[in-house]
Amino acid sequence: MKRILSVILSLAILLSASVICFGAVTYNPTEAYTVSADTPTCEEAILACGGDLENTQRVYFQLPAEDPEHPEYDWTNYYNSTDLGLNYCQVCVFWWYGTGSEWPDGTTAKWVGYRAKLVDAENRIYEAVLPASGVPNIVWNNGVNGGTDKSAEIFRYAHQLKDSNVEGAEVGDYDTLPEGSPDPDSMDGCIQISRIRDDLSELPIGDVRSSDWYVYYGDGCYGNYPTNSPSYRGKHASCVNPEHDHSADTYMIGDADTDRDISVLDATVIQRFISEIAVYSCDEQAADVDGNGLDITDATLIQRYLSDMDVPYPIGEFVEKGKLV
């Protein structure tokens, strides 16, 4: 009887070494799977593997928009859809090295990795918390394990981005980050944007896309420059998200000629307008930078702004039409 109990105890210890529990969530890192509610989050994986959440970076991803002409390339499908409907899916992140890539029993983390958090449903933005160091690259994916059999139905539902660096970007690393990443040692505060599907890979996932990195400003806005850069002109003015069109319901402070940019021409337009030289049209509300009525001071403020001098007004920011600065 003692021998039987000993065998049972040994089996229990062996099984406990390969299963990690997060309260009600049980995760076997050696078993291949497609994402489910039991799949750990990035934070849970870091903690389970001996890391902490103090030394982390937060990176973002925008789920590619659906393509009516090519529904077979949509990231969302019935394998990974959430209770928000088929416009969203449970996006995952996988990394090969660093905390979370190898579990306490020495087994390698399994594909598809860990669940990212949907932080902005309207703009399809997901956030992943990663170790700040020791993780050279990550792979965003749609949480579907397509396997290696290309004839299997599930294979065509699996999508991912190519592996991408999260150890920081220097000047010249990415055309989309001409000044590098805000943190030179990580991609903290940056967002990865998928390009149009451009290739098929021999990897065990059918749809593999290239991508670009940008600085994430929030509310679905992202751009090329860190917020402390002289080239940063405000969240909306610096936004390069092609889905955002502010022209219908907003105006840009200082944009006298309404070309959605701040330039010396705006100062010239104001000068000519107040001199009653009606050569250019002028948006008087946008041109009134200080909110004190349109005068030469507004042109001077724009010139100071363009010279990177301190200006106590949010030139370049978008404001709802009809609302004063």
Short mmCIF file of N, CA and C in Angstrom, two decimals, residues 132-294:
data_model
loop_
_atom_site.label_atom_id
_atom_site.label_comp_id
_atom_site.label_asym_id
_atom_site.label_seq_id
_atom_site.Cartn_x
_atom_site.Cartn_y
_atom_site.Cartn_z
N ALA A 132 11.36 44.45 -19.76
CA ALA A 132 12.03 45.62 -20.36
C ALA A 132 13.35 45.26 -21.01
N SER A 133 13.93 44.14 -20.61
CA SER A 133 15.21 43.72 -21.19
C SER A 133 15.25 42.20 -21.28
N GLY A 134 16.15 41.70 -22.11
CA GLY A 134 16.33 40.26 -22.25
C GLY A 134 15.43 39.62 -23.27
N VAL A 135 14.51 40.39 -23.86
CA VAL A 135 13.61 39.87 -24.90
C VAL A 135 13.97 40.57 -26.21
N PRO A 136 14.73 39.92 -27.09
CA PRO A 136 15.19 40.61 -28.31
C PRO A 136 14.10 40.86 -29.35
N ASN A 137 13.08 39.99 -29.39
CA ASN A 137 12.03 40.21 -30.37
C ASN A 137 10.74 39.53 -29.93
N ILE A 138 9.65 39.97 -30.56
CA ILE A 138 8.33 39.40 -30.27
C ILE A 138 7.62 39.09 -31.57
N VAL A 139 6.56 38.29 -31.47
CA VAL A 139 5.72 37.97 -32.62
C VAL A 139 4.27 38.17 -32.21
N TRP A 140 3.64 39.20 -32.78
CA TRP A 140 2.21 39.38 -32.60
C TRP A 140 1.49 38.37 -33.48
N ASN A 141 0.43 37.77 -32.98
CA ASN A 141 -0.33 36.81 -33.79
C ASN A 141 -1.79 36.83 -33.37
N ASN A 142 -2.63 36.14 -34.14
CA ASN A 142 -4.07 36.18 -33.88
C ASN A 142 -4.55 35.04 -33.00
N GLY A 143 -3.61 34.39 -32.30
CA GLY A 143 -4.00 33.39 -31.32
C GLY A 143 -4.45 32.06 -31.88
N VAL A 144 -4.23 31.84 -33.17
CA VAL A 144 -4.65 30.58 -33.77
C VAL A 144 -3.42 29.74 -34.10
N ASN A 145 -3.35 28.57 -33.55
CA ASN A 145 -2.26 27.64 -33.86
C ASN A 145 -2.65 26.87 -35.11
N GLY A 146 -2.10 27.28 -36.25
CA GLY A 146 -2.47 26.66 -37.51
C GLY A 146 -1.76 25.35 -37.78
N GLY A 147 -0.75 25.02 -36.95
CA GLY A 147 -0.02 23.80 -37.18
C GLY A 147 0.89 23.88 -38.40
N THR A 148 1.36 22.76 -38.87
CA THR A 148 2.29 22.72 -40.01
C THR A 148 1.68 22.09 -41.25
N ASP A 149 0.49 21.54 -41.11
CA ASP A 149 -0.17 20.88 -42.25
C ASP A 149 -0.94 21.93 -43.05
N LYS A 150 -0.39 22.32 -44.19
CA LYS A 150 -1.02 23.37 -44.98
C LYS A 150 -2.34 22.95 -45.59
N SER A 151 -2.63 21.65 -45.58
CA SER A 151 -3.91 21.20 -46.13
C SER A 151 -5.01 21.22 -45.07
N ALA A 152 -4.63 21.44 -43.82
CA ALA A 152 -5.62 21.47 -42.74
C ALA A 152 -6.42 22.77 -42.81
N GLU A 153 -7.71 22.70 -42.49
CA GLU A 153 -8.57 23.88 -42.58
C GLU A 153 -8.07 24.99 -41.66
N ILE A 154 -7.62 24.66 -40.46
CA ILE A 154 -7.24 25.68 -39.49
C ILE A 154 -6.01 26.46 -39.94
N PHE A 155 -5.19 25.88 -40.80
CA PHE A 155 -3.95 26.53 -41.22
C PHE A 155 -4.20 27.91 -41.80
N ARG A 156 -5.25 28.04 -42.61
CA ARG A 156 -5.50 29.32 -43.29
C ARG A 156 -6.10 30.38 -42.37
N TYR A 157 -6.45 30.00 -41.14
CA TYR A 157 -7.00 30.97 -40.19
C TYR A 157 -5.93 31.56 -39.27
N ALA A 158 -4.70 31.09 -39.39
CA ALA A 158 -3.62 31.54 -38.51
C ALA A 158 -2.85 32.68 -39.17
N HIS A 159 -2.65 33.79 -38.44
CA HIS A 159 -1.96 34.96 -38.99
C HIS A 159 -0.99 35.52 -37.96
N GLN A 160 0.06 36.17 -38.44
CA GLN A 160 1.05 36.74 -37.53
C GLN A 160 1.85 37.83 -38.23
N LEU A 161 2.57 38.63 -37.44
CA LEU A 161 3.58 39.53 -37.97
C LEU A 161 4.92 38.81 -37.94
N LYS A 162 5.86 39.31 -38.73
CA LYS A 162 7.21 38.79 -38.65
C LYS A 162 7.82 39.16 -37.29
N ASP A 163 8.80 38.38 -36.84
CA ASP A 163 9.52 38.71 -35.61
C ASP A 163 10.00 40.15 -35.68
N SER A 164 9.90 40.87 -34.56
CA SER A 164 10.32 42.27 -34.58
C SER A 164 11.04 42.63 -33.28
N ASN A 165 12.04 43.47 -33.41
CA ASN A 165 12.89 43.90 -32.31
C ASN A 165 12.12 44.72 -31.28
N VAL A 166 12.35 44.43 -29.99
CA VAL A 166 11.80 45.27 -28.92
C VAL A 166 12.91 45.69 -27.95
N GLU A 167 14.15 45.69 -28.42
CA GLU A 167 15.28 46.11 -27.59
C GLU A 167 15.64 47.58 -27.81
N GLY A 168 14.78 48.30 -28.50
CA GLY A 168 15.03 49.73 -28.72
C GLY A 168 15.46 50.01 -30.15
N ALA A 169 15.04 51.16 -30.65
CA ALA A 169 15.38 51.56 -32.02
C ALA A 169 16.30 52.77 -32.00
N GLU A 170 17.37 52.68 -32.77
CA GLU A 170 18.27 53.82 -32.92
C GLU A 170 17.91 54.57 -34.20
N VAL A 171 18.49 55.76 -34.36
CA VAL A 171 18.28 56.54 -35.58
C VAL A 171 18.75 55.71 -36.77
N GLY A 172 17.88 55.55 -37.75
CA GLY A 172 18.23 54.77 -38.93
C GLY A 172 17.71 53.35 -38.93
N ASP A 173 17.24 52.88 -37.77
CA ASP A 173 16.71 51.51 -37.71
C ASP A 173 15.40 51.38 -38.46
N TYR A 174 14.54 52.40 -38.33
CA TYR A 174 13.24 52.37 -38.99
C TYR A 174 12.97 53.73 -39.63
N ASP A 175 12.52 53.71 -40.88
CA ASP A 175 12.15 54.97 -41.54
C ASP A 175 11.01 55.66 -40.80
N THR A 176 10.19 54.88 -40.12
CA THR A 176 9.04 55.45 -39.42
C THR A 176 9.40 56.03 -38.06
N LEU A 177 10.63 55.80 -37.59
CA LEU A 177 11.11 56.37 -36.33
C LEU A 177 12.43 57.09 -36.59
N PRO A 178 12.38 58.24 -37.25
CA PRO A 178 13.62 58.93 -37.65
C PRO A 178 14.48 59.37 -36.48
N GLU A 179 13.91 59.47 -35.27
CA GLU A 179 14.68 59.83 -34.09
C GLU A 179 14.83 58.65 -33.12
N GLY A 180 14.48 57.46 -33.59
CA GLY A 180 14.56 56.28 -32.75
C GLY A 180 13.36 56.17 -31.83
N SER A 181 13.39 55.18 -30.93
CA SER A 181 12.30 54.98 -29.98
C SER A 181 12.47 55.91 -28.78
N PRO A 182 11.38 56.26 -28.10
CA PRO A 182 11.49 57.15 -26.93
C PRO A 182 12.47 56.64 -25.89
N ASP A 183 12.49 55.33 -25.65
CA ASP A 183 13.46 54.70 -24.76
C ASP A 183 14.48 53.97 -25.64
N PRO A 184 15.75 54.37 -25.62
CA PRO A 184 16.74 53.75 -26.52
C PRO A 184 16.96 52.27 -26.26
N ASP A 185 16.53 51.77 -25.10
CA ASP A 185 16.78 50.38 -24.74
C ASP A 185 15.55 49.48 -24.85
N SER A 186 14.44 50.05 -25.27
CA SER A 186 13.22 49.24 -25.42
C SER A 186 12.31 49.93 -26.43
N MET A 187 11.18 49.31 -26.69
CA MET A 187 10.16 49.92 -27.55
C MET A 187 8.97 50.38 -26.71
N ASP A 188 9.23 50.69 -25.44
CA ASP A 188 8.19 51.15 -24.53
C ASP A 188 7.47 52.37 -25.12
N GLY A 189 6.14 52.28 -25.19
CA GLY A 189 5.36 53.39 -25.72
C GLY A 189 5.24 53.41 -27.23
N CYS A 190 5.68 52.34 -27.89
CA CYS A 190 5.62 52.28 -29.36
C CYS A 190 4.54 51.29 -29.80
N ILE A 191 4.11 51.44 -31.03
CA ILE A 191 3.05 50.59 -31.58
C ILE A 191 3.52 49.97 -32.89
N GLN A 192 3.19 48.71 -33.09
CA GLN A 192 3.55 47.99 -34.30
C GLN A 192 2.34 47.92 -35.22
N ILE A 193 2.51 48.40 -36.44
CA ILE A 193 1.42 48.49 -37.40
C ILE A 193 1.70 47.56 -38.58
N SER A 194 0.77 46.67 -38.85
CA SER A 194 0.92 45.72 -39.95
C SER A 194 0.87 46.43 -41.30
N ARG A 195 1.72 45.98 -42.19
CA ARG A 195 1.61 46.43 -43.58
C ARG A 195 0.59 45.55 -44.29
N ILE A 196 0.28 45.91 -45.53
CA ILE A 196 -0.58 45.04 -46.33
C ILE A 196 0.10 43.69 -46.44
N ARG A 197 -0.68 42.63 -46.33
CA ARG A 197 -0.12 41.30 -46.41
C ARG A 197 0.78 41.20 -47.64
N ASP A 198 2.05 40.80 -47.41
CA ASP A 198 2.99 40.86 -48.53
C ASP A 198 3.74 39.57 -48.81
N ASP A 199 3.59 38.55 -48.01
CA ASP A 199 4.30 37.32 -48.34
C ASP A 199 3.73 36.13 -47.58
N LEU A 200 4.03 34.96 -48.09
CA LEU A 200 3.75 33.73 -47.38
C LEU A 200 5.07 33.18 -46.89
N SER A 201 5.06 32.59 -45.73
CA SER A 201 6.29 32.10 -45.13
C SER A 201 6.24 30.59 -44.99
N GLU A 202 7.40 30.00 -44.85
CA GLU A 202 7.48 28.57 -44.61
C GLU A 202 7.27 28.25 -43.14
N LEU A 203 7.09 29.31 -42.31
CA LEU A 203 6.79 29.08 -40.90
C LEU A 203 5.45 28.36 -40.78
N PRO A 204 5.17 27.72 -39.65
CA PRO A 204 3.92 26.97 -39.51
C PRO A 204 2.69 27.85 -39.35
N ILE A 205 2.73 29.06 -39.85
CA ILE A 205 1.58 29.96 -39.85
C ILE A 205 1.43 30.47 -41.27
N GLY A 206 0.20 30.49 -41.78
CA GLY A 206 0.02 30.77 -43.19
C GLY A 206 0.27 32.20 -43.61
N ASP A 207 -0.26 33.17 -42.89
CA ASP A 207 -0.21 34.57 -43.31
C ASP A 207 0.77 35.32 -42.43
N VAL A 208 1.91 35.70 -42.99
CA VAL A 208 2.97 36.37 -42.22
C VAL A 208 3.21 37.75 -42.83
N ARG A 209 3.07 38.81 -42.03
CA ARG A 209 3.14 40.16 -42.56
C ARG A 209 4.33 40.93 -42.01
N SER A 210 4.82 41.84 -42.84
CA SER A 210 5.81 42.81 -42.37
C SER A 210 5.08 43.91 -41.62
N SER A 211 5.83 44.76 -40.94
CA SER A 211 5.20 45.79 -40.12
C SER A 211 6.12 46.99 -39.96
N ASP A 212 5.61 48.04 -39.38
CA ASP A 212 6.38 49.25 -39.06
C ASP A 212 6.12 49.63 -37.62
N TRP A 213 7.11 50.30 -37.01
CA TRP A 213 6.96 50.80 -35.65
C TRP A 213 6.73 52.31 -35.66
N TYR A 214 5.88 52.77 -34.77
CA TYR A 214 5.63 54.19 -34.56
C TYR A 214 5.57 54.45 -33.06
N VAL A 215 5.57 55.73 -32.69
CA VAL A 215 5.33 56.11 -31.31
C VAL A 215 3.82 56.20 -31.11
N TYR A 216 3.32 55.59 -30.04
CA TYR A 216 1.88 55.60 -29.79
C TYR A 216 1.51 56.77 -28.88
N TYR A 217 0.54 57.60 -29.33
CA TYR A 217 0.12 58.78 -28.58
C TYR A 217 -1.18 58.58 -27.82
N GLY A 218 -1.89 57.49 -28.08
CA GLY A 218 -3.18 57.25 -27.44
C GLY A 218 -4.34 57.57 -28.36
N ASP A 219 -5.52 57.04 -28.05
CA ASP A 219 -6.73 57.27 -28.84
C ASP A 219 -6.56 56.87 -30.30
N GLY A 220 -5.76 55.85 -30.55
CA GLY A 220 -5.55 55.39 -31.92
C GLY A 220 -4.60 56.26 -32.72
N CYS A 221 -4.02 57.28 -32.10
CA CYS A 221 -3.09 58.18 -32.78
C CYS A 221 -1.66 57.68 -32.61
N TYR A 222 -0.93 57.63 -33.68
CA TYR A 222 0.48 57.27 -33.62
C TYR A 222 1.24 58.06 -34.69
N GLY A 223 2.54 58.24 -34.45
CA GLY A 223 3.33 59.04 -35.37
C GLY A 223 4.80 58.71 -35.30
N ASN A 224 5.60 59.57 -35.90
CA ASN A 224 7.02 59.28 -36.08
C ASN A 224 7.92 59.76 -34.96
N TYR A 225 7.42 60.65 -34.10
CA TYR A 225 8.32 61.33 -33.16
C TYR A 225 7.89 61.14 -31.71
N PRO A 226 8.86 61.00 -30.80
CA PRO A 226 8.54 60.99 -29.37
C PRO A 226 7.88 62.29 -28.97
N THR A 227 7.12 62.27 -27.89
CA THR A 227 6.39 63.46 -27.48
C THR A 227 7.30 64.58 -26.97
N ASN A 228 8.55 64.25 -26.62
CA ASN A 228 9.48 65.30 -26.17
C ASN A 228 10.37 65.80 -27.31
N SER A 229 10.06 65.40 -28.53
CA SER A 229 10.84 65.85 -29.69
C SER A 229 10.36 67.21 -30.18
N PRO A 230 11.26 68.07 -30.65
CA PRO A 230 10.84 69.35 -31.25
C PRO A 230 9.94 69.15 -32.47
N SER A 231 10.01 67.97 -33.06
CA SER A 231 9.19 67.70 -34.25
C SER A 231 7.78 67.24 -33.90
N TYR A 232 7.52 66.98 -32.62
CA TYR A 232 6.18 66.56 -32.20
C TYR A 232 5.27 67.79 -32.13
N ARG A 233 4.12 67.70 -32.81
CA ARG A 233 3.23 68.85 -32.91
C ARG A 233 1.88 68.61 -32.24
N GLY A 234 1.84 67.69 -31.29
CA GLY A 234 0.59 67.36 -30.64
C GLY A 234 0.04 66.05 -31.14
N LYS A 235 -0.82 65.43 -30.32
CA LYS A 235 -1.30 64.08 -30.61
C LYS A 235 -1.98 63.98 -31.97
N HIS A 236 -2.88 64.90 -32.26
CA HIS A 236 -3.63 64.81 -33.50
C HIS A 236 -2.84 65.33 -34.69
N ALA A 237 -2.13 66.42 -34.50
CA ALA A 237 -1.37 67.00 -35.61
C ALA A 237 -0.24 66.08 -36.04
N SER A 238 0.31 65.29 -35.12
CA SER A 238 1.42 64.39 -35.45
C SER A 238 0.94 63.00 -35.85
N CYS A 239 -0.36 62.77 -35.79
CA CYS A 239 -0.92 61.44 -36.07
C CYS A 239 -0.82 61.10 -37.55
N VAL A 240 -0.33 59.88 -37.84
CA VAL A 240 -0.23 59.42 -39.23
C VAL A 240 -1.14 58.23 -39.49
N ASN A 241 -2.05 57.96 -38.57
CA ASN A 241 -2.99 56.87 -38.76
C ASN A 241 -3.91 57.20 -39.92
N PRO A 242 -3.85 56.43 -41.02
CA PRO A 242 -4.67 56.77 -42.20
C PRO A 242 -6.16 56.66 -41.95
N GLU A 243 -6.56 56.02 -40.86
CA GLU A 243 -7.98 55.89 -40.56
C GLU A 243 -8.57 57.14 -39.92
N HIS A 244 -7.69 58.05 -39.48
CA HIS A 244 -8.15 59.24 -38.77
C HIS A 244 -8.27 60.43 -39.72
N ASP A 245 -9.44 60.97 -39.83
CA ASP A 245 -9.69 62.17 -40.63
C ASP A 245 -10.35 63.20 -39.73
N HIS A 246 -9.61 64.23 -39.38
CA HIS A 246 -10.12 65.24 -38.46
C HIS A 246 -10.81 66.41 -39.17
N SER A 247 -10.88 66.35 -40.48
CA SER A 247 -11.34 67.52 -41.23
C SER A 247 -12.83 67.81 -41.04
N ALA A 248 -13.63 66.82 -40.77
CA ALA A 248 -15.07 67.02 -40.74
C ALA A 248 -15.55 67.78 -39.51
N ASP A 249 -14.95 67.53 -38.36
CA ASP A 249 -15.50 68.09 -37.13
C ASP A 249 -14.49 68.84 -36.28
N THR A 250 -13.29 69.06 -36.80
CA THR A 250 -12.27 69.75 -36.01
C THR A 250 -11.51 70.77 -36.86
N TYR A 251 -10.82 71.65 -36.16
CA TYR A 251 -9.87 72.54 -36.83
C TYR A 251 -8.55 72.47 -36.07
N MET A 252 -7.46 72.81 -36.76
CA MET A 252 -6.14 72.79 -36.14
C MET A 252 -5.75 74.21 -35.73
N ILE A 253 -5.39 74.37 -34.48
CA ILE A 253 -5.01 75.69 -33.98
C ILE A 253 -3.78 76.21 -34.74
N GLY A 254 -3.93 77.37 -35.35
CA GLY A 254 -2.84 77.97 -36.12
C GLY A 254 -2.88 77.67 -37.61
N ASP A 255 -3.78 76.76 -38.01
CA ASP A 255 -3.86 76.35 -39.42
C ASP A 255 -4.74 77.33 -40.20
N ALA A 256 -4.22 78.52 -40.43
CA ALA A 256 -5.01 79.58 -41.06
C ALA A 256 -5.44 79.24 -42.47
N ASP A 257 -4.60 78.50 -43.21
CA ASP A 257 -4.92 78.20 -44.60
C ASP A 257 -5.60 76.84 -44.77
N THR A 258 -5.90 76.16 -43.65
CA THR A 258 -6.66 74.90 -43.61
C THR A 258 -6.05 73.78 -44.44
N ASP A 259 -4.73 73.70 -44.47
CA ASP A 259 -4.10 72.60 -45.20
C ASP A 259 -3.67 71.47 -44.28
N ARG A 260 -4.14 71.52 -43.02
CA ARG A 260 -3.86 70.50 -42.00
C ARG A 260 -2.38 70.43 -41.65
N ASP A 261 -1.71 71.56 -41.73
CA ASP A 261 -0.30 71.64 -41.38
C ASP A 261 -0.01 73.05 -40.88
N ILE A 262 1.02 73.18 -40.05
CA ILE A 262 1.42 74.50 -39.57
C ILE A 262 2.72 74.88 -40.28
N SER A 263 2.68 75.98 -41.00
CA SER A 263 3.86 76.42 -41.74
C SER A 263 3.91 77.94 -41.76
N VAL A 264 4.98 78.49 -42.36
CA VAL A 264 5.12 79.94 -42.43
C VAL A 264 4.00 80.56 -43.26
N LEU A 265 3.39 79.76 -44.13
CA LEU A 265 2.28 80.27 -44.94
C LEU A 265 1.10 80.68 -44.07
N ASP A 266 0.91 79.98 -42.94
CA ASP A 266 -0.19 80.36 -42.05
C ASP A 266 0.01 81.75 -41.48
N ALA A 267 1.25 82.07 -41.10
CA ALA A 267 1.55 83.42 -40.59
C ALA A 267 1.33 84.46 -41.69
N THR A 268 1.74 84.12 -42.91
CA THR A 268 1.56 85.03 -44.04
C THR A 268 0.08 85.27 -44.33
N VAL A 269 -0.71 84.21 -44.28
CA VAL A 269 -2.15 84.33 -44.51
C VAL A 269 -2.77 85.30 -43.50
N ILE A 270 -2.38 85.18 -42.24
CA ILE A 270 -2.92 86.06 -41.20
C ILE A 270 -2.53 87.51 -41.46
N GLN A 271 -1.26 87.72 -41.79
CA GLN A 271 -0.77 89.08 -42.04
C GLN A 271 -1.52 89.73 -43.20
N ARG A 272 -1.72 88.98 -44.24
CA ARG A 272 -2.39 89.53 -45.41
C ARG A 272 -3.89 89.73 -45.14
N PHE A 273 -4.46 88.83 -44.35
CA PHE A 273 -5.89 88.93 -44.06
C PHE A 273 -6.19 90.17 -43.23
N ILE A 274 -5.41 90.40 -42.18
CA ILE A 274 -5.69 91.56 -41.32
C ILE A 274 -5.31 92.86 -42.03
N SER A 275 -4.48 92.77 -43.08
CA SER A 275 -4.14 93.95 -43.88
C SER A 275 -5.13 94.13 -45.02
N GLU A 276 -6.14 93.25 -45.04
CA GLU A 276 -7.21 93.29 -46.05
C GLU A 276 -6.66 93.11 -47.44
N ILE A 277 -5.61 92.31 -47.52
CA ILE A 277 -5.11 91.90 -48.84
C ILE A 277 -5.72 90.53 -49.11
N ALA A 278 -6.87 90.48 -49.72
CA ALA A 278 -7.66 89.26 -49.85
C ALA A 278 -7.15 88.37 -50.97
N VAL A 279 -5.93 87.87 -50.78
CA VAL A 279 -5.37 86.96 -51.77
C VAL A 279 -5.60 85.52 -51.32
N TYR A 280 -5.50 85.28 -50.02
CA TYR A 280 -5.69 83.94 -49.47
C TYR A 280 -6.98 83.90 -48.66
N SER A 281 -7.62 82.74 -48.63
CA SER A 281 -8.72 82.54 -47.70
C SER A 281 -8.12 82.29 -46.33
N CYS A 282 -8.86 82.56 -45.28
CA CYS A 282 -8.32 82.43 -43.93
C CYS A 282 -9.41 81.89 -43.00
N ASP A 283 -9.10 80.81 -42.29
CA ASP A 283 -10.00 80.29 -41.28
C ASP A 283 -9.76 81.10 -40.01
N GLU A 284 -10.66 82.04 -39.73
CA GLU A 284 -10.43 82.98 -38.63
C GLU A 284 -10.38 82.28 -37.27
N GLN A 285 -11.20 81.25 -37.10
CA GLN A 285 -11.18 80.57 -35.80
C GLN A 285 -9.87 79.82 -35.58
N ALA A 286 -9.40 79.12 -36.60
CA ALA A 286 -8.15 78.39 -36.48
C ALA A 286 -6.97 79.35 -36.34
N ALA A 287 -7.04 80.50 -37.01
CA ALA A 287 -5.93 81.45 -37.01
C ALA A 287 -5.81 82.21 -35.69
N ASP A 288 -6.91 82.28 -34.93
CA ASP A 288 -6.90 83.01 -33.66
C ASP A 288 -6.24 82.15 -32.58
N VAL A 289 -4.93 82.11 -32.58
CA VAL A 289 -4.16 81.22 -31.72
C VAL A 289 -4.39 81.49 -30.24
N ASP A 290 -4.41 82.75 -29.86
CA ASP A 290 -4.51 83.08 -28.43
C ASP A 290 -5.95 83.32 -27.97
N GLY A 291 -6.91 83.22 -28.87
CA GLY A 291 -8.30 83.38 -28.50
C GLY A 291 -8.70 84.79 -28.17
N ASN A 292 -7.87 85.76 -28.53
CA ASN A 292 -8.15 87.17 -28.22
C ASN A 292 -8.56 87.97 -29.44
N GLY A 293 -8.97 87.28 -30.48
CA GLY A 293 -9.29 87.96 -31.72
C GLY A 293 -8.10 87.91 -32.65
N LEU A 294 -8.37 87.89 -33.94
CA LEU A 294 -7.31 87.73 -34.93
C LEU A 294 -6.54 89.03 -35.11
#
